[in-house]
PDB file of C-alpha atoms in Angstrom:
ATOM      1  CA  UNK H   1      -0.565   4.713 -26.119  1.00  0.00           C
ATOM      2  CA  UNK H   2       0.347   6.229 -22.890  1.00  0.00           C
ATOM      3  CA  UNK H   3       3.937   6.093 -22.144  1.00  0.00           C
ATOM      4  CA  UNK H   4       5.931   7.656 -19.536  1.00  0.00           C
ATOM      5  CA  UNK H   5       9.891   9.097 -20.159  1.00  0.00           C
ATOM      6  CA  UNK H   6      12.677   7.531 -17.787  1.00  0.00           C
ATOM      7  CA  UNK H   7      16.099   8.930 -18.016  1.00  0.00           C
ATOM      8  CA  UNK H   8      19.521   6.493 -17.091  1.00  0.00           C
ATOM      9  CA  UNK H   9      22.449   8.046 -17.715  1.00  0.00           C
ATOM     10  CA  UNK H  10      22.280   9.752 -21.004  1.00  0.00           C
ATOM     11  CA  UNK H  11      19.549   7.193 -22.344  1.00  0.00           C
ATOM     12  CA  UNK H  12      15.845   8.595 -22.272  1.00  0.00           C
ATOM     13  CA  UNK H  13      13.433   5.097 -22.529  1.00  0.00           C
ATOM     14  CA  UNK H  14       9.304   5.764 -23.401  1.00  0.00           C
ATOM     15  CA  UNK H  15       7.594   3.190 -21.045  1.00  0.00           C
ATOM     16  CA  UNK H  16       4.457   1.760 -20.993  1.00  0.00           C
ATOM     17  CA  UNK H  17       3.210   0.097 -17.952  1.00  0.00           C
ATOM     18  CA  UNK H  18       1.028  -2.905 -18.163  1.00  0.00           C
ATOM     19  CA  UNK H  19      -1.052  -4.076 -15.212  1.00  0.00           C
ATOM     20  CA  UNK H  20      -2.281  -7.776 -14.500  1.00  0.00           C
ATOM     21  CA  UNK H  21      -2.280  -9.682 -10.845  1.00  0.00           C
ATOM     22  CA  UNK H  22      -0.147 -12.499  -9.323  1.00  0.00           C
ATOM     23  CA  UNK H  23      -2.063 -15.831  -9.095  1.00  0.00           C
ATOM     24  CA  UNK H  24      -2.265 -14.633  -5.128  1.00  0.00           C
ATOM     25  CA  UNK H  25      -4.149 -11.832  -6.307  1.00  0.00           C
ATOM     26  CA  UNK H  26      -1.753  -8.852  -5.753  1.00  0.00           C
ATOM     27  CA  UNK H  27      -1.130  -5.507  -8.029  1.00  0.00           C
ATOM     28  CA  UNK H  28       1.559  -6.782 -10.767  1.00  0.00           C
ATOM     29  CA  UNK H  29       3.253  -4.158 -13.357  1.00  0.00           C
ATOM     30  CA  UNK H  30       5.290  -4.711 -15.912  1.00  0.00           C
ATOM     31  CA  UNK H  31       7.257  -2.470 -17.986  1.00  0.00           C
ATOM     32  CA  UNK H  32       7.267  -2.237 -21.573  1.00  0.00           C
ATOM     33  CA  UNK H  33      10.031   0.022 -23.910  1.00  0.00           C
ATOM     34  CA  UNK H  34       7.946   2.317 -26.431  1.00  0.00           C
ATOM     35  CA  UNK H  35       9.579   2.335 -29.947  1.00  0.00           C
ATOM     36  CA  UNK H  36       7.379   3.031 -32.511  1.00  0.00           C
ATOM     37  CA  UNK H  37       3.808   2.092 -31.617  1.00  0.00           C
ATOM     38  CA  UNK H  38       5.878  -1.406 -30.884  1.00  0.00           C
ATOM     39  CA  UNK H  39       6.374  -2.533 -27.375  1.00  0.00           C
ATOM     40  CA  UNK H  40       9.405  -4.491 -25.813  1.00  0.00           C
ATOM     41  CA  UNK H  41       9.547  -6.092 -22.363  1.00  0.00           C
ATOM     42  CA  UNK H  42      11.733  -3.799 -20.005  1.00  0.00           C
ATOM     43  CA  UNK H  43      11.670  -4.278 -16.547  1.00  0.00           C
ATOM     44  CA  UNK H  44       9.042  -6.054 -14.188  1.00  0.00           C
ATOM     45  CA  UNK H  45       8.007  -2.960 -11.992  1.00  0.00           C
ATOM     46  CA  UNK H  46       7.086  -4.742  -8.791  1.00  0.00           C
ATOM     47  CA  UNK H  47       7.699  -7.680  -7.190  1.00  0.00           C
ATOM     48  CA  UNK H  48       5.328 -10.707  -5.451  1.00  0.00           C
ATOM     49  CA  UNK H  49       6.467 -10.512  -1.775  1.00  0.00           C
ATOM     50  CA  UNK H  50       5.426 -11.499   1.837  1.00  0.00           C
ATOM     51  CA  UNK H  51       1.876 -12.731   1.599  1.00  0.00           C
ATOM     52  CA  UNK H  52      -1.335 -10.303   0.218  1.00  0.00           C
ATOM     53  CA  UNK H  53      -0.758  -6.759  -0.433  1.00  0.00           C
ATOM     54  CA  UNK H  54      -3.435  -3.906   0.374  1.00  0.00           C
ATOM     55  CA  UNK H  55      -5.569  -2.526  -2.478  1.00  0.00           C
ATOM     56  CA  UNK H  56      -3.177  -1.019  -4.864  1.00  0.00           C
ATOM     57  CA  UNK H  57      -0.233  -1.734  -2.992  1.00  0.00           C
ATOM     58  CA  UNK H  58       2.604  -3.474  -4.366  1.00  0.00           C
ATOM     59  CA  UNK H  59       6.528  -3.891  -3.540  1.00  0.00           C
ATOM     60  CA  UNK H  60       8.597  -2.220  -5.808  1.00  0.00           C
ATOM     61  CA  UNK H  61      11.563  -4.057  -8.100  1.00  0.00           C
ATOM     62  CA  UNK H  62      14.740  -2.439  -6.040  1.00  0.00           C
ATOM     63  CA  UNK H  63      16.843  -4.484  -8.053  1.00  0.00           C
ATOM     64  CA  UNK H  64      16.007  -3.167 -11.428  1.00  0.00           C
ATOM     65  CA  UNK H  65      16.856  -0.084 -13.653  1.00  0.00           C
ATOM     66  CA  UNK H  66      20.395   0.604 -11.059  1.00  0.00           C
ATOM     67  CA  UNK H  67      17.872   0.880  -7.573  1.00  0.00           C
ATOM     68  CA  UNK H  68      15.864   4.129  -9.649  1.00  0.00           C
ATOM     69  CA  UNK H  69      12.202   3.132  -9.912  1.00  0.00           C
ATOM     70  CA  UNK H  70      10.899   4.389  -6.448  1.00  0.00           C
ATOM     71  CA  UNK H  71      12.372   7.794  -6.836  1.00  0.00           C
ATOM     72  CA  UNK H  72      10.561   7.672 -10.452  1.00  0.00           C
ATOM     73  CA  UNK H  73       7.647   6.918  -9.365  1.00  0.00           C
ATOM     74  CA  UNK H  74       7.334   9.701  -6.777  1.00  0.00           C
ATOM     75  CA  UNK H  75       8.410  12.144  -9.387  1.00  0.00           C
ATOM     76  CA  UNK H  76       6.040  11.150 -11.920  1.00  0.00           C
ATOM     77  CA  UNK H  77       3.459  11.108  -9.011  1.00  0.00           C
ATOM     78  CA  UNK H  78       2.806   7.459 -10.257  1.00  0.00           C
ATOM     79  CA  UNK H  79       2.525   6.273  -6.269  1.00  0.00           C
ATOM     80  CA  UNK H  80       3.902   7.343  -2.525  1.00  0.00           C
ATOM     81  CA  UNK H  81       5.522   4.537   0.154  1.00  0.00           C
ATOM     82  CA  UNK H  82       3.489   3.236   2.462  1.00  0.00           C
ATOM     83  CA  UNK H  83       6.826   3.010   4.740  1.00  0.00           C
ATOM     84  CA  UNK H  84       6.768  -0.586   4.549  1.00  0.00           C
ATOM     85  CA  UNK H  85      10.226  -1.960   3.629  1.00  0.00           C
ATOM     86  CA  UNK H  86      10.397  -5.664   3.303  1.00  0.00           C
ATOM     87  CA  UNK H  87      13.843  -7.426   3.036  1.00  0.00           C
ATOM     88  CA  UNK H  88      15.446 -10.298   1.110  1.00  0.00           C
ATOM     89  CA  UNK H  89      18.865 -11.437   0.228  1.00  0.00           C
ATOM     90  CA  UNK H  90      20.138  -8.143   1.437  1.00  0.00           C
ATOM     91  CA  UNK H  91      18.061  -6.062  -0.513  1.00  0.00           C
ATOM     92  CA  UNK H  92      15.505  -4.243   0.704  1.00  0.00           C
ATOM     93  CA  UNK H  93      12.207  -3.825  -1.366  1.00  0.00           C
ATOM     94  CA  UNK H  94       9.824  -0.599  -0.705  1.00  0.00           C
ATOM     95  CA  UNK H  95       6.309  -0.808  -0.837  1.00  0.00           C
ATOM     96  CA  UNK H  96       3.998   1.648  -2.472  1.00  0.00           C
ATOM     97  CA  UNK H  97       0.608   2.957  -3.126  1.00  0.00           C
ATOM     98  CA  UNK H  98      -0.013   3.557  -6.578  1.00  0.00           C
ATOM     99  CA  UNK H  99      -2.599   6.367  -7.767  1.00  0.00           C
ATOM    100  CA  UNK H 100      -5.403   4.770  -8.736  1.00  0.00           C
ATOM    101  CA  UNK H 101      -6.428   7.422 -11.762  1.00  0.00           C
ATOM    102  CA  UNK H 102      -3.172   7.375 -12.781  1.00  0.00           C
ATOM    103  CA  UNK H 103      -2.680   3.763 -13.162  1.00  0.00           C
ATOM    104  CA  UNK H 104      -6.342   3.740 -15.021  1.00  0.00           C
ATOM    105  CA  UNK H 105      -5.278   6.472 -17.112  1.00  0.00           C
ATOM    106  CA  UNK H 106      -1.825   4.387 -17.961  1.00  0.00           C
ATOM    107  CA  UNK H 107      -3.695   1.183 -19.078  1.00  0.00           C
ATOM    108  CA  UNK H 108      -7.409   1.024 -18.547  1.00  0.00           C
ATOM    109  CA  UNK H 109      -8.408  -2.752 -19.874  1.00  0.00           C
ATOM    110  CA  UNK H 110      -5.317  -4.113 -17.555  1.00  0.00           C
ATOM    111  CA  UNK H 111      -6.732  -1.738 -14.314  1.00  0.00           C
ATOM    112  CA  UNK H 112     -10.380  -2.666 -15.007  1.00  0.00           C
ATOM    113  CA  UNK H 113      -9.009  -6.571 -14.935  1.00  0.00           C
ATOM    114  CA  UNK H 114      -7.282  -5.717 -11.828  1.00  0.00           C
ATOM    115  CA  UNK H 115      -9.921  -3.796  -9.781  1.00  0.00           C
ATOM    116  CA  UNK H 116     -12.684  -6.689 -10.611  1.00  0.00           C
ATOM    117  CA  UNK H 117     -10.671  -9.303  -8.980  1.00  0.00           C
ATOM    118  CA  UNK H 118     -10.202  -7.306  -5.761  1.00  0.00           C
ATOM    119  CA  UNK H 119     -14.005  -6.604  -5.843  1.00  0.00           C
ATOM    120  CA  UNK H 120     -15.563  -8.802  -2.969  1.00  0.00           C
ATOM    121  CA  UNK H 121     -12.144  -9.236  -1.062  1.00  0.00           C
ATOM    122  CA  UNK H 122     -13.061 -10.143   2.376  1.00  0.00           C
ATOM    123  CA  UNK H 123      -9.798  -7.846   3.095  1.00  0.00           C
ATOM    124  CA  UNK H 124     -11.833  -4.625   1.935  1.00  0.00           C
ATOM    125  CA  UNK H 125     -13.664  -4.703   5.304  1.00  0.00           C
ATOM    126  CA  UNK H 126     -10.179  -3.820   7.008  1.00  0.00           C
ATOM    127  CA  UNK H 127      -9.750  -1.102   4.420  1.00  0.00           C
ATOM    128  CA  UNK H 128      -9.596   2.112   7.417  1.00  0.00           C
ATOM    129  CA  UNK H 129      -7.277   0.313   9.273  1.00  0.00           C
ATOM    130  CA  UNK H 130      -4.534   0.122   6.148  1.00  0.00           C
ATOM    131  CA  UNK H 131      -5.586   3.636   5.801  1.00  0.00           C
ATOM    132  CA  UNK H 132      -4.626   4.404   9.441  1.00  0.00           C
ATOM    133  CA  UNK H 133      -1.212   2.451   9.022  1.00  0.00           C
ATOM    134  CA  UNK H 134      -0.645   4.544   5.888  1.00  0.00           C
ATOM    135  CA  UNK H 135      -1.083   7.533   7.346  1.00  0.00           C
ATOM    136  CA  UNK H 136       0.966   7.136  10.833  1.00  0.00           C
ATOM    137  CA  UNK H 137       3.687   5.886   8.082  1.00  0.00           C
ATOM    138  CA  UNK H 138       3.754   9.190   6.418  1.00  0.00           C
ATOM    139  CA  UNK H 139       3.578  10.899   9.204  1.00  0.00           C
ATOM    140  CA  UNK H 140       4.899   9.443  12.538  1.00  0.00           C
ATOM    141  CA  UNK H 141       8.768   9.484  12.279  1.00  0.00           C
ATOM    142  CA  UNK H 142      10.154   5.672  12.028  1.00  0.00           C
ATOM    143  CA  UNK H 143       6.437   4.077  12.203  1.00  0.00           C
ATOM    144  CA  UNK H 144       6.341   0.704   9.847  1.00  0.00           C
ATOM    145  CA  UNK H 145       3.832  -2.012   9.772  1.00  0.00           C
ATOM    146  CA  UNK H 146       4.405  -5.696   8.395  1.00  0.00           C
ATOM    147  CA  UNK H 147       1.359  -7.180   6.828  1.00  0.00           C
ATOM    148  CA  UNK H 148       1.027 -11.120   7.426  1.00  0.00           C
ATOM    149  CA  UNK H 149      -2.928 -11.532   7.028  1.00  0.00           C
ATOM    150  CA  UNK H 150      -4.408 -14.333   5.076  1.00  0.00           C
ATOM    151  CA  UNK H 151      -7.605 -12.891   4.662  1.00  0.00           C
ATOM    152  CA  UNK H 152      -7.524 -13.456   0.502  1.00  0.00           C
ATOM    153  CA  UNK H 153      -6.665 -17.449   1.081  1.00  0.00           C
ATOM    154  CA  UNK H 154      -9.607 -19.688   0.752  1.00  0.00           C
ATOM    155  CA  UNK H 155     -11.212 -20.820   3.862  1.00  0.00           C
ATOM    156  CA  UNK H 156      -9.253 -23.902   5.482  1.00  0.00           C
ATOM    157  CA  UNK H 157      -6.532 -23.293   3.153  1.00  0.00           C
ATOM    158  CA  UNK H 158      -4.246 -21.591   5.290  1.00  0.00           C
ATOM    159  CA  UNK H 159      -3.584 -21.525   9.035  1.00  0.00           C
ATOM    160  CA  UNK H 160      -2.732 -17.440   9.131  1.00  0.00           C
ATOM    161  CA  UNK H 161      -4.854 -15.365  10.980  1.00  0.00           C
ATOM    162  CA  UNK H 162      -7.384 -13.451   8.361  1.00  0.00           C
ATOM    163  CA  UNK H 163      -6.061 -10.113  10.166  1.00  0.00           C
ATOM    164  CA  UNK H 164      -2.772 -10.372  11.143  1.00  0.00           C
ATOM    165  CA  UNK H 165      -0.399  -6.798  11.326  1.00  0.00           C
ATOM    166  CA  UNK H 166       2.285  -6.157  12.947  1.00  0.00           C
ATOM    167  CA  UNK H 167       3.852  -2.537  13.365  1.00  0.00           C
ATOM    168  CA  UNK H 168       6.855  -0.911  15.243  1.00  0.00           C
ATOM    169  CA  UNK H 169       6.523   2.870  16.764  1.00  0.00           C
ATOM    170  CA  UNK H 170      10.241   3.527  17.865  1.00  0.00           C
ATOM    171  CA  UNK H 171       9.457   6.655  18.431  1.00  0.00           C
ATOM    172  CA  UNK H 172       7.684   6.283  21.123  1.00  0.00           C
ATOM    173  CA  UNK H 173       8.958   2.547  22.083  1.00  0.00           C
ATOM    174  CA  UNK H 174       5.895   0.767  21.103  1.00  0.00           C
ATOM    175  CA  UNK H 175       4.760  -2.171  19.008  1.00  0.00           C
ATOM    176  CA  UNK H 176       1.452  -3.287  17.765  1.00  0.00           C
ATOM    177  CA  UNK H 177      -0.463  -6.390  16.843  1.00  0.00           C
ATOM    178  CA  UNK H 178      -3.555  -6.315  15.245  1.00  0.00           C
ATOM    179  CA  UNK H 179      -5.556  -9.446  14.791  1.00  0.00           C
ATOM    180  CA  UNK H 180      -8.696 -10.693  13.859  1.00  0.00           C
ATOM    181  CA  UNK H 181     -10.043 -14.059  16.410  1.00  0.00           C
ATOM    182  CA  UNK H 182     -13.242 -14.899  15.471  1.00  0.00           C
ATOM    183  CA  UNK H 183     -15.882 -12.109  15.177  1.00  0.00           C
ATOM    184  CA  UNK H 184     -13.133  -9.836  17.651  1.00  0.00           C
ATOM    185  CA  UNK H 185     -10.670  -7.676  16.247  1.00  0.00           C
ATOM    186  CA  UNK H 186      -7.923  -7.215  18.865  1.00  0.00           C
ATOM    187  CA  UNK H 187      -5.328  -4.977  18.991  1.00  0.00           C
ATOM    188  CA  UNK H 188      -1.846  -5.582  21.458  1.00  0.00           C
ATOM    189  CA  UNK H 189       0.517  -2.996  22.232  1.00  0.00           C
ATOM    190  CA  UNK H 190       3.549  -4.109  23.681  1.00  0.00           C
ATOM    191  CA  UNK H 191       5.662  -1.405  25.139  1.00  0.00           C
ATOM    192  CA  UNK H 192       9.521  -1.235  26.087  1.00  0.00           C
ATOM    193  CA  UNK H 193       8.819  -1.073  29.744  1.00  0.00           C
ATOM    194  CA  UNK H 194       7.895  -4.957  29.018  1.00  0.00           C
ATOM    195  CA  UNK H 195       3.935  -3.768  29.550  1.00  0.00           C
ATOM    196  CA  UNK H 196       1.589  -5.345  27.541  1.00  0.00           C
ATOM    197  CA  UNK H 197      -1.999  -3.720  26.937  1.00  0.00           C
ATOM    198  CA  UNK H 198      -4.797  -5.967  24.887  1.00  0.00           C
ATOM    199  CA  UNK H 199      -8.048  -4.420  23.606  1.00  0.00           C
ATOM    200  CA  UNK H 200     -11.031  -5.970  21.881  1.00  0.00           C
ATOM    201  CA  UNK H 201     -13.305  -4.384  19.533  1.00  0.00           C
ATOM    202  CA  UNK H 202     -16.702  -5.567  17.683  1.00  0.00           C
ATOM    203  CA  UNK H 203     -16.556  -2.765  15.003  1.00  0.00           C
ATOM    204  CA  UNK H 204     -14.221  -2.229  12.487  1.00  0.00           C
ATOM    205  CA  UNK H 205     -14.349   1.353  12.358  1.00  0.00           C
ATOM    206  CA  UNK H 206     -12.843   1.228  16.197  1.00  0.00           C
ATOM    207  CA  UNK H 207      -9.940  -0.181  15.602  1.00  0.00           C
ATOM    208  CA  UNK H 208      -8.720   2.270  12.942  1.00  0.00           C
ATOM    209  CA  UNK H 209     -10.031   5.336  14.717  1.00  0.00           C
ATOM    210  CA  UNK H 210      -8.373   4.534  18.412  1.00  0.00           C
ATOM    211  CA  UNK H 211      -4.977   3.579  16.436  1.00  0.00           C
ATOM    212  CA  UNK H 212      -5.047   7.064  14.927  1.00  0.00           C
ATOM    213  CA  UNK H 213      -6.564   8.400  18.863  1.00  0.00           C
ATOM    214  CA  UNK H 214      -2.803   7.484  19.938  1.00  0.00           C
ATOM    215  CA  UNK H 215      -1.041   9.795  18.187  1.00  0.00           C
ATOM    216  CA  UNK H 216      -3.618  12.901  17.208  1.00  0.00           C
ATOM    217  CA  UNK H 217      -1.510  15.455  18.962  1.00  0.00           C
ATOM    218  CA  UNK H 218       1.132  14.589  16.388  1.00  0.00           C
ATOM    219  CA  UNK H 219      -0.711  14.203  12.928  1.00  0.00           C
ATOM    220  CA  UNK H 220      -0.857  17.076  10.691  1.00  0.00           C
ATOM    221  CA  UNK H 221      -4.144  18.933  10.727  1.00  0.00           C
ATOM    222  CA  UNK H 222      -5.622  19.583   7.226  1.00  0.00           C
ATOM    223  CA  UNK H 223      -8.118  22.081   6.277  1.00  0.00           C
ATOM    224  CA  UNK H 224     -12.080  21.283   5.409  1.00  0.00           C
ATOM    225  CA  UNK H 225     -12.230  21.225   1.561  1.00  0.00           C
ATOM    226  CA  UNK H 226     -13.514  24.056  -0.069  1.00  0.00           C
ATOM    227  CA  UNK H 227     -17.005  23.315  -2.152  1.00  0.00           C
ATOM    228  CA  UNK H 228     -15.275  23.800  -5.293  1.00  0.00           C
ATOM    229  CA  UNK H 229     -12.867  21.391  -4.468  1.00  0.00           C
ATOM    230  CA  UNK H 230     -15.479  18.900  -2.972  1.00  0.00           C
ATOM    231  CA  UNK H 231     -17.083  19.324  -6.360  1.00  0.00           C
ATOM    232  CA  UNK H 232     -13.878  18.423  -8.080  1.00  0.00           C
ATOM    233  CA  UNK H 233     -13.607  15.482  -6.240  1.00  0.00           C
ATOM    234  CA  UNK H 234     -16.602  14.261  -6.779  1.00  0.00           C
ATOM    235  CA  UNK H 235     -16.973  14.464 -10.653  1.00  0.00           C
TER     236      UNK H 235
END
C-alpha cells in the first residue's frame, strides 16, 4: 500500500488516497488514514464544484485538514494550480492538476476506473486550449480562467454552450470568451477601453495557438530536450 506522510501540528498521519469520479464525471479523491495495513476515512481531498473539470483537474477541499492540503500537495509534487480559484460561502477553493503517474502510482485500479470514463469525452478535442489556459496561469501574472462548458452533458440535456470559458488578463486589462457555436469556435476579447474584438476559427489547434500568440514575448522560453531525455520520456 502506497501511503503518503502529512504532518499537523505534532501528529504525523500515513494517507492513502483513493480515486473514483462524481456522477458528473469529474476527478474525486478521498483520503484514507494508514494504521496497520487497515484503512480509515480521513478527509475527502477535493471537492465537486462549478460544472465539468478538465482531465485531471479537480478543486481542492480548502476547508479540510486547517486550509493545508494545497501546500501538501505541491510539496509532495502530488499536483500544481491551474490558477483557477472558485468561491463559495466565503471560502475560496483552488483548483489543481494532479500528476497523472503519480496518482497511478498512488492507486492504480481506482486511476484505471477513472481514466476509462474520460476516454471518448467530447471535451478531449479542446484539450490544447486547457493547456494554453494552464500555461498563461502559471505564467502570466494575475491570468485566471472560469470553466462553464457543458460539453460532458448529454445532448439536449443542458442549455450551456459545449465550450464555454471565460478568463480575466488584468495585467494587461483584458478578458476573454471562448465559445464553441456550432462547428465555429469563437474567441471575444473584451478590453478596458470598452473595445470588443471577435474571431472565428474552424480548427481547434487555432484557437489555442493564437491565445498563446498574445502573450509570446512574455512566456518563458524552454530549451529543446536533450535525446536522452526524449528517451526518458518516452519509455
Amino acid at each position: 500500500m502506497n501511503t503518503l506522510a502529512f504532518t499537523l501540528g505534532e501528529h504525523i498521519s500515513w494517507l492513502a488516497l483513493k480515486i473514483s469520479t462524481y456522477p458528473n464525471g469529474n476527478l474525486a479523491i478521498k483520503i484514507y488514514e494508514s494504521d496497520c495495513d487497515s484503512l480509515t476515512f480521513w478527509e475527502s481531498l477535493t471537492v465537486n464544484l462549478n460544472g465539468i473539470r478538465p482531465d485531471h483537474c479537480a478543486f481542492i477541499n480548502s476547508k479540510a485538514a486547517e486550509g493545508q492540503l494545497p501546500a501538501w500537495l505541491l510539496e509532495k509534487q502530488l499536483a500544481e494550480p491551474t490558477g483557477q480559484i472558485y468561491e463559495a460561502d466565503g471560502i475560496c477553493y483552488p483548483e489543481f492538476l494532479f500528476q497523472t503517474r503519480r496518482l497511478c502510482a498512488l492507486d492504480p485500479d481506482g486511476h484505471t476506473l477513472y481514466t476509462r470514463c474520460q476516454k471518448g469525452e467530447l471535451g478531449r478535442q479542446f484539450e490544447r486550449l486547457y493547456i494554453a489556459l494552464r500555461r498563461l496561469s502559471r505564467e502570466i501574472n494575475g491570468f485566471t480562467y472560469t470553466d462553464y462548458s457543458g460539453w460532458r452533458c448529454m445532448e439536449g440535456s443542458s442549455a450551456t454552450l459545449p465550450l464555454w470559458i471565460e478568463a480575466s488578463d488584468p495585467a494587461h486589462g483584458r478578458q476573454f470568451i471562448f465559445t464553441l457555436k456550432g462547428p465555429a469556435l469563437q474567441t471575444t476579447i473584451r478590453c478596458a477601453d470598452g473595445t470588443e474584438k471577435r474571431y472565428t476559427y474552424r480548427r481547434k489547434e487555432d484557437i489555442a495557438s493564437d491565445l498563446i500568440s498574445l502573450f509570446q514575448k512574455e512566456l518563458r522560453v524552454y530549451p529543446p530536450w536533450s535525446e536522452e531525455r526524449r528517451k526518458q520520456h518516452e519509455t
